[in-house]
Amino acid sequence: MSIGPEASITDERSAPTDDAAAVRGTGDTAIAGRSLKQIAWRRLKRDKVAMGGAFVVMFLVLLAILAPVLARIWGHPVNEFHGDQIDPTFSTPIGSFGGISKDFILGVEPSSGRDIFSRILYGAQTTLIVAVLSALVSTVLGTLFGLAAGYLGGWVDSIISRVMDFLLAFPQLLFAIALVSVLPQSIFGVSGRWSRVLVLIGVIGFFGWPYIGRIVRGQTLSLREREFIEASKSLGAGSRRILFRELLPNLAAPILVYTTLIIPTNILTDAALSFLGVGIPPPNPSWGGMLSDALSYYTDDPMYMIIPGVMIFVTVLAFNLFGDGLRDALDPKAR
Amino acid sequence: MVSKTKAVAAAGVAVALGLTAACGGKSDSSDSKSNSGGKSAYNAAITSVVNASDKKGGTLNLWTAQDADSWDPVRGYYAFVWNMNRLYTRKLMDYASAPGKDGLKLQPDLAASEPEISADKKTYTFKLKAGVKFDDGTPITSKDIKYGIERVFAQDVVPGGPTYLINQLDQGQKYPGPYKDSDPNKLGLKSVETPDDTTIVFKLKDPYADLPYLLAMPGAGPVPQKRDTGKQYGSKPAASGPYMISEYQPGKSLKLVRNPNWDSSTDTIRKALPDAINLTITTNAEDLDSRLEQGTADIDISQTGVQTKARGDILRDPKLKAYADAPATGFIRYAAISTKVAPFDNVDCRKAVIYASDPTGLQTARGGAVAGGDIGTNMLPPNIAGSDPSYDPYGRAQGKPQVDKAKQALAACGKPTGFNTIIAVRNNKPAEIKTAESLQASLATAGIKATIEQYDGAQIASVVGSPDNAHKKGYGIMIAGWGADWQTGTGYLQALVDSRYILKNGNFNLPEISDPSIDGLFDQAALETDPAKAADIYKQVNQKVMEGAYYLPFVFDKALNYRNPRLTNAYVHDSFGMLDFQALGVSDGK
Amino acid sequence: MLSYLIRRIVNAVITLLVVTMVTFGIFFAVPTITGSDPALLYIGKTADQASLDGIRTKLGLDDPIPVQYGKFIKGLVAGRDYASGNDVTHCDAPCLGYSFKTEQEVTPLLLSDIPVTLSLALGAAVLWVLIGVATGVLSALRRGSFLDRAAMTGALAGVSLPIYFTGQLALLIFIHWLGWLPDTAYTPFLENPASWFTGLILPWVTLAFLFAATYARLTRANMLETLNEDYIRTARSKGLTERTVIGKHGLRAVLTPLVTIFGLDFGTLLAGAILTEQVFNLRGLGYQALTAIRQNDLPVILGVTLLAAIFIVVINLIVDLLYSVIDPRVRLG
């Protein structure tokens, strides 16, 4: 599922092999019709772990949205230097525990003295936006190509499948780094932080689509032979109607689950790219960038490494818990 | 031509990777032994010879986290490679072995005495010493020196090193280098004559007082034509110095053994104390630091400073600190302010940037007072004659930004509310990016909105080094660093400020300073063979540069290095800003 | 069997060709778009026109990109000569050209990096398979127990932790605070097996932790599913011991899907453990790749990508063949 071998959550890789289970799941869908939503929602509500994950996710989203406000109340302007908080000889915060104090509730950045709390908040903005939007890009591409391959079959299928196999068997992180580093800094008249966000969304989204594509293709292949599709066909429904009216609604559940499960992977990939220096450009904060900076200070100022690390961990974990719960709720047999 | 690589190399290593290990044995045993000479103290090696000794024997264990660019004298450009080169290559003239400013004086090395300079200062005649030999026993002749110099011209086969000699010696001949030379003896360069085996004559078109410095660079060393293997020469260069390369494994190790044909009576510069010198090339700079602290490595020859972790260890532990030095490296880290990008065509707008910047913030971004360097006050580094760190026209040394003065300057420039500009910075130099962030933050307080644009650091020559491109991109402020290839005002400043050095590619006169009076001063200096008088001229150049507010100097670069207590004859050589490798010996004979 | 093998190999070669084409396209087309000249990169600081032209002819940079690509492939298969006038440099097959930066031949450069990455990947793989599968099986057998819950919580944490965080934590704790290990470094196994081991154990464990988490989750899920299968029930009802049932019948079904995933993981890991090598200061293929990308060192980038793709493709091939051995249901035709 991931761009990075080391940043991967492999659960989804089992997807191609558990086609059978998934097919059973969608069988239920077909029979249960609309009420599945209610069943799933009830199941999800009972799953405390998943709800905990969802709660944390919502909390993080709220933090990101309110970043400017929160930074004003409890923090300092995100790019403001505080040289007085820094020991001039060692470049590390003067205060203990990374300079955590009433004034700087998460401490200050080594060397510059910028407020880590504010930087974490603004980092959350970019991280979440990149992760969610790139998941959407993957989903849209994956669904389109998966549907096309599964429904049309023949040479279209073999080409798309080949491309997907090819992309999966590809040194992706390498390519992502290379692509991101050669793409220009400003695109579509946008520059700085947001242009890089666009690039990241595009690149991460692009490398993610084959995973969704394979699942959608598998599902479509099996659905295509079902009676209700046959029935539509015999009633004279056109391809478009069959694709969007009959197939797509039945694919909604697995697509939703896998989109949710790509998000944490994307967070890790986004952070990895920033860690390697090709993510969000300075002075804009990013969690991965902070971890990369921390590499030269971690013995003297471990807090600077721990805070963004824990943030990444908590965010990814929350999305994973929620995604797992969602999958269980929509498709209990998949587990 | 410009010393990009040297700048890149030193800056590159400073960047640093992960971290260090258990800081075990502090090797008290060697502490006691080391007291044979003068007692070591923090920064003692900068001004004096620590542990002076003539004791021969033992093996010097050198380490580095960065391999050489090339051991071929004509291809190496890293400062530490030049320093190492003194061990196996002799030149007509070479730097004296002494700490402080004395080290900057050139002494006859292969030459028997100072050159004979003609009255018009255009002809330099050197006589060679008798009895100087290569490692295989063949005598070193003037033709070998000429051949070595000719190799500098073969930039298509052996590129990488400095090319100053081409500028002075080609004189319109378009000499292609010895490999494409039609002369049967491959000695077709016309400006250098070898009337006999012990005489070599350099005929210049225009006077150039710094010629001896160019001849002291590794690329001007002798190369026997028979042993020249072109591209591969760096793996086993002929040795004229006291050591020769016995084995080189790229990325792993280099071994030097004594050159049996080197005669100490012909060499007044080199001590040649250890019996063998081993260089280990490691991958882990942290590991290298812990080895230094434990005494299993003698020095890090890149001499660009220890990593953050070791910096803490050394500065907090007086025992370790006594064996550390933080010499000036001869580099200035600075921001160049383009005179060709509005509104910086106005001197007051440039001044506003200098006043608004936060001197301490920039210093901390470079690593602080100890590991980063002293706050930069002007554009001549302290080790160059004519420099004066107390010359501080913009009051930077007090350490605080001067927003009021910045606003006055902005008003004078006609932009009282500020303006927008772009700071260009290399993406592979974290410390430079940090300085850019600091500059951006402090400029904002004066109303100057700067955007940071990172570019591929490997392409510096064609990104900021191409004036056309820099104008097109609107780079008002460009962050860079510079160290001289030889320590005179010409060696340091000319490429940065002389309008005739503005190049289409690989330009380093980033502000595009075009001031005839500055250019004129360099011409005057070229005639001046008296260093003291030349120093005076450089002082004037420096003042003109500062008055023009073309450069915002961040720091006079320093590097905190640690040396093994067992080392003898340790002192910092001012021409490299690092320990003089050839002088080192070991006290315990191991 | 034979025809299957041939078909797979032909497929693999085609995949590799496409990889080279895409890489070549991106990295040689981009300089033309952004206007930077590879010849300039190659020669570095001394860019007078004559030598630039020399380099350009020598590297064939004036040829159209398809021609350059053709020459590259020829060099790979048969070696090639770089010639400009009478200055000829021969590069033996498989020739990947010369690094723009160091001018070293790329092929030996990469070959010397393989042992580092291979050591890293192999050590980690052994650990994660052992730990992951064992934990997964135990969890499945003691479903709902404390062990199960602890293991699964740990596994979930494991998949949510990036190595550039755990790696730093591990360095801080085990090397800096506790001082149990020397700095991470690569020593060739043959030179000193002990320091090979101590220098790599920390990266192995850190890397294995991430992957073991995934394998534990997968093993557990597969095991639970398998335990419900008819044939396991049959085996039990035949009166076979639990150990035989699990070990002989259960485990086999569990391991089969894992092999595919293992192949993929191991392949990509070999293809460049970029993050791991960055965190632990190891200079293997990943480090080489990252440096090359940062320096725009096209021949090295091309070489690493190709090598990485070869690893992935070859390992996938091996996995497919293995499949036929482990899983008798798969028939190759």
PDB file of N, CA and C in Angstrom, chain C residues 237-273:
ATOM      1  N   SER C 237     -10.161 -34.492  14.241  1.00  0.00           N
ATOM      2  CA  SER C 237     -11.065 -35.596  14.558  1.00  0.00           C
ATOM      3  C   SER C 237     -10.401 -36.943  14.303  1.00  0.00           C
ATOM      4  N   LYS C 238      -9.362 -36.910  13.446  1.00  0.00           N
ATOM      5  CA  LYS C 238      -8.625 -38.160  13.228  1.00  0.00           C
ATOM      6  C   LYS C 238      -7.816 -38.537  14.464  1.00  0.00           C
ATOM      7  N   GLY C 239      -7.745 -37.597  15.408  1.00  0.00           N
ATOM      8  CA  GLY C 239      -7.013 -37.862  16.640  1.00  0.00           C
ATOM      9  C   GLY C 239      -5.548 -37.472  16.563  1.00  0.00           C
ATOM     10  N   LEU C 240      -5.169 -36.687  15.571  1.00  0.00           N
ATOM     11  CA  LEU C 240      -3.773 -36.214  15.502  1.00  0.00           C
ATOM     12  C   LEU C 240      -3.517 -35.265  16.669  1.00  0.00           C
ATOM     13  N   THR C 241      -2.273 -35.237  17.102  1.00  0.00           N
ATOM     14  CA  THR C 241      -1.954 -34.314  18.201  1.00  0.00           C
ATOM     15  C   THR C 241      -2.080 -32.878  17.711  1.00  0.00           C
ATOM     16  N   GLU C 242      -2.312 -31.987  18.658  1.00  0.00           N
ATOM     17  CA  GLU C 242      -2.475 -30.583  18.316  1.00  0.00           C
ATOM     18  C   GLU C 242      -1.233 -30.080  17.585  1.00  0.00           C
ATOM     19  N   ARG C 243      -0.070 -30.541  18.052  1.00  0.00           N
ATOM     20  CA  ARG C 243       1.175 -30.072  17.441  1.00  0.00           C
ATOM     21  C   ARG C 243       1.231 -30.450  15.962  1.00  0.00           C
ATOM     22  N   THR C 244       0.856 -31.681  15.662  1.00  0.00           N
ATOM     23  CA  THR C 244       0.874 -32.116  14.270  1.00  0.00           C
ATOM     24  C   THR C 244      -0.138 -31.320  13.456  1.00  0.00           C
ATOM     25  N   VAL C 245      -1.291 -31.124  14.057  1.00  0.00           N
ATOM     26  CA  VAL C 245      -2.348 -30.411  13.329  1.00  0.00           C
ATOM     27  C   VAL C 245      -1.846 -29.011  12.951  1.00  0.00           C
ATOM     28  N   ILE C 246      -1.353 -28.309  13.968  1.00  0.00           N
ATOM     29  CA  ILE C 246      -0.910 -26.942  13.724  1.00  0.00           C
ATOM     30  C   ILE C 246       0.328 -26.934  12.842  1.00  0.00           C
ATOM     31  N   GLY C 247       1.324 -27.703  13.270  1.00  0.00           N
ATOM     32  CA  GLY C 247       2.618 -27.643  12.596  1.00  0.00           C
ATOM     33  C   GLY C 247       2.541 -28.121  11.163  1.00  0.00           C
ATOM     34  N   LYS C 248       1.802 -29.216  10.941  1.00  0.00           N
ATOM     35  CA  LYS C 248       1.857 -29.814   9.614  1.00  0.00           C
ATOM     36  C   LYS C 248       0.816 -29.238   8.679  1.00  0.00           C
ATOM     37  N   HIS C 249      -0.369 -29.039   9.211  1.00  0.00           N
ATOM     38  CA  HIS C 249      -1.451 -28.624   8.317  1.00  0.00           C
ATOM     39  C   HIS C 249      -1.711 -27.137   8.396  1.00  0.00           C
ATOM     40  N   GLY C 250      -1.802 -26.657   9.630  1.00  0.00           N
ATOM     41  CA  GLY C 250      -2.156 -25.256   9.793  1.00  0.00           C
ATOM     42  C   GLY C 250      -1.093 -24.316   9.249  1.00  0.00           C
ATOM     43  N   LEU C 251       0.119 -24.526   9.703  1.00  0.00           N
ATOM     44  CA  LEU C 251       1.191 -23.597   9.386  1.00  0.00           C
ATOM     45  C   LEU C 251       1.408 -23.463   7.894  1.00  0.00           C
ATOM     46  N   ARG C 252       1.266 -24.587   7.209  1.00  0.00           N
ATOM     47  CA  ARG C 252       1.513 -24.560   5.775  1.00  0.00           C
ATOM     48  C   ARG C 252       0.549 -23.606   5.091  1.00  0.00           C
ATOM     49  N   ALA C 253      -0.715 -23.720   5.451  1.00  0.00           N
ATOM     50  CA  ALA C 253      -1.709 -22.848   4.829  1.00  0.00           C
ATOM     51  C   ALA C 253      -1.474 -21.396   5.224  1.00  0.00           C
ATOM     52  N   VAL C 254      -0.949 -21.209   6.432  1.00  0.00           N
ATOM     53  CA  VAL C 254      -0.722 -19.842   6.900  1.00  0.00           C
ATOM     54  C   VAL C 254       0.463 -19.215   6.167  1.00  0.00           C
ATOM     55  N   LEU C 255       1.482 -20.027   5.954  1.00  0.00           N
ATOM     56  CA  LEU C 255       2.717 -19.477   5.390  1.00  0.00           C
ATOM     57  C   LEU C 255       2.594 -19.142   3.911  1.00  0.00           C
ATOM     58  N   THR C 256       1.736 -19.863   3.220  1.00  0.00           N
ATOM     59  CA  THR C 256       1.678 -19.665   1.778  1.00  0.00           C
ATOM     60  C   THR C 256       1.447 -18.212   1.373  1.00  0.00           C
ATOM     61  N   PRO C 257       0.376 -17.578   1.887  1.00  0.00           N
ATOM     62  CA  PRO C 257       0.208 -16.167   1.477  1.00  0.00           C
ATOM     63  C   PRO C 257       1.335 -15.271   1.980  1.00  0.00           C
ATOM     64  N   LEU C 258       1.958 -15.674   3.085  1.00  0.00           N
ATOM     65  CA  LEU C 258       3.038 -14.845   3.616  1.00  0.00           C
ATOM     66  C   LEU C 258       4.232 -14.779   2.668  1.00  0.00           C
ATOM     67  N   VAL C 259       4.422 -15.870   1.924  1.00  0.00           N
ATOM     68  CA  VAL C 259       5.576 -15.908   1.034  1.00  0.00           C
ATOM     69  C   VAL C 259       5.523 -14.771   0.023  1.00  0.00           C
ATOM     70  N   THR C 260       4.334 -14.543  -0.529  1.00  0.00           N
ATOM     71  CA  THR C 260       4.197 -13.453  -1.502  1.00  0.00           C
ATOM     72  C   THR C 260       4.574 -12.128  -0.881  1.00  0.00           C
ATOM     73  N   ILE C 261       4.014 -11.912   0.304  1.00  0.00           N
ATOM     74  CA  ILE C 261       4.253 -10.633   0.951  1.00  0.00           C
ATOM     75  C   ILE C 261       5.711 -10.492   1.318  1.00  0.00           C
ATOM     76  N   PHE C 262       6.282 -11.614   1.772  1.00  0.00           N
ATOM     77  CA  PHE C 262       7.691 -11.569   2.133  1.00  0.00           C
ATOM     78  C   PHE C 262       8.535 -11.186   0.917  1.00  0.00           C
ATOM     79  N   GLY C 263       8.217 -11.803  -0.203  1.00  0.00           N
ATOM     80  CA  GLY C 263       8.963 -11.497  -1.423  1.00  0.00           C
ATOM     81  C   GLY C 263       8.912 -10.016  -1.738  1.00  0.00           C
ATOM     82  N   LEU C 264       7.711  -9.480  -1.636  1.00  0.00           N
ATOM     83  CA  LEU C 264       7.532  -8.060  -1.948  1.00  0.00           C
ATOM     84  C   LEU C 264       8.315  -7.179  -0.979  1.00  0.00           C
ATOM     85  N   ASP C 265       8.181  -7.494   0.295  1.00  0.00           N
ATOM     86  CA  ASP C 265       8.860  -6.701   1.319  1.00  0.00           C
ATOM     87  C   ASP C 265      10.370  -6.780   1.163  1.00  0.00           C
ATOM     88  N   PHE C 266      10.843  -8.005   1.003  1.00  0.00           N
ATOM     89  CA  PHE C 266      12.280  -8.190   0.933  1.00  0.00           C
ATOM     90  C   PHE C 266      12.839  -7.503  -0.309  1.00  0.00           C
ATOM     91  N   GLY C 267      12.111  -7.635  -1.390  1.00  0.00           N
ATOM     92  CA  GLY C 267      12.536  -6.998  -2.635  1.00  0.00           C
ATOM     93  C   GLY C 267      12.655  -5.489  -2.482  1.00  0.00           C
ATOM     94  N   THR C 268      11.596  -4.904  -1.921  1.00  0.00           N
ATOM     95  CA  THR C 268      11.632  -3.448  -1.795  1.00  0.00           C
ATOM     96  C   THR C 268      12.687  -3.006  -0.796  1.00  0.00           C
ATOM     97  N   LEU C 269      12.915  -3.837   0.202  1.00  0.00           N
ATOM     98  CA  LEU C 269      13.923  -3.491   1.204  1.00  0.00           C
ATOM     99  C   LEU C 269      15.308  -3.491   0.565  1.00  0.00           C
ATOM    100  N   LEU C 270      15.566  -4.516  -0.228  1.00  0.00           N
ATOM    101  CA  LEU C 270      16.842  -4.572  -0.935  1.00  0.00           C
ATOM    102  C   LEU C 270      16.962  -3.392  -1.875  1.00  0.00           C
ATOM    103  N   ALA C 271      15.823  -3.021  -2.431  1.00  0.00           N
ATOM    104  CA  ALA C 271      15.833  -1.948  -3.414  1.00  0.00           C
ATOM    105  C   ALA C 271      16.273  -0.642  -2.796  1.00  0.00           C
ATOM    106  N   GLY C 272      16.557  -0.645  -1.537  1.00  0.00           N
ATOM    107  CA  GLY C 272      17.055   0.582  -0.962  1.00  0.00           C
ATOM    108  C   GLY C 272      16.345   0.862   0.329  1.00  0.00           C
ATOM    109  N   ALA C 273      16.984   0.517   1.412  1.00  0.00           N
ATOM    110  CA  ALA C 273      16.417   0.829   2.707  1.00  0.00           C
ATOM    111  C   ALA C 273      16.804   2.267   3.002  1.00  0.00           C
TER     112      ALA C 273
END
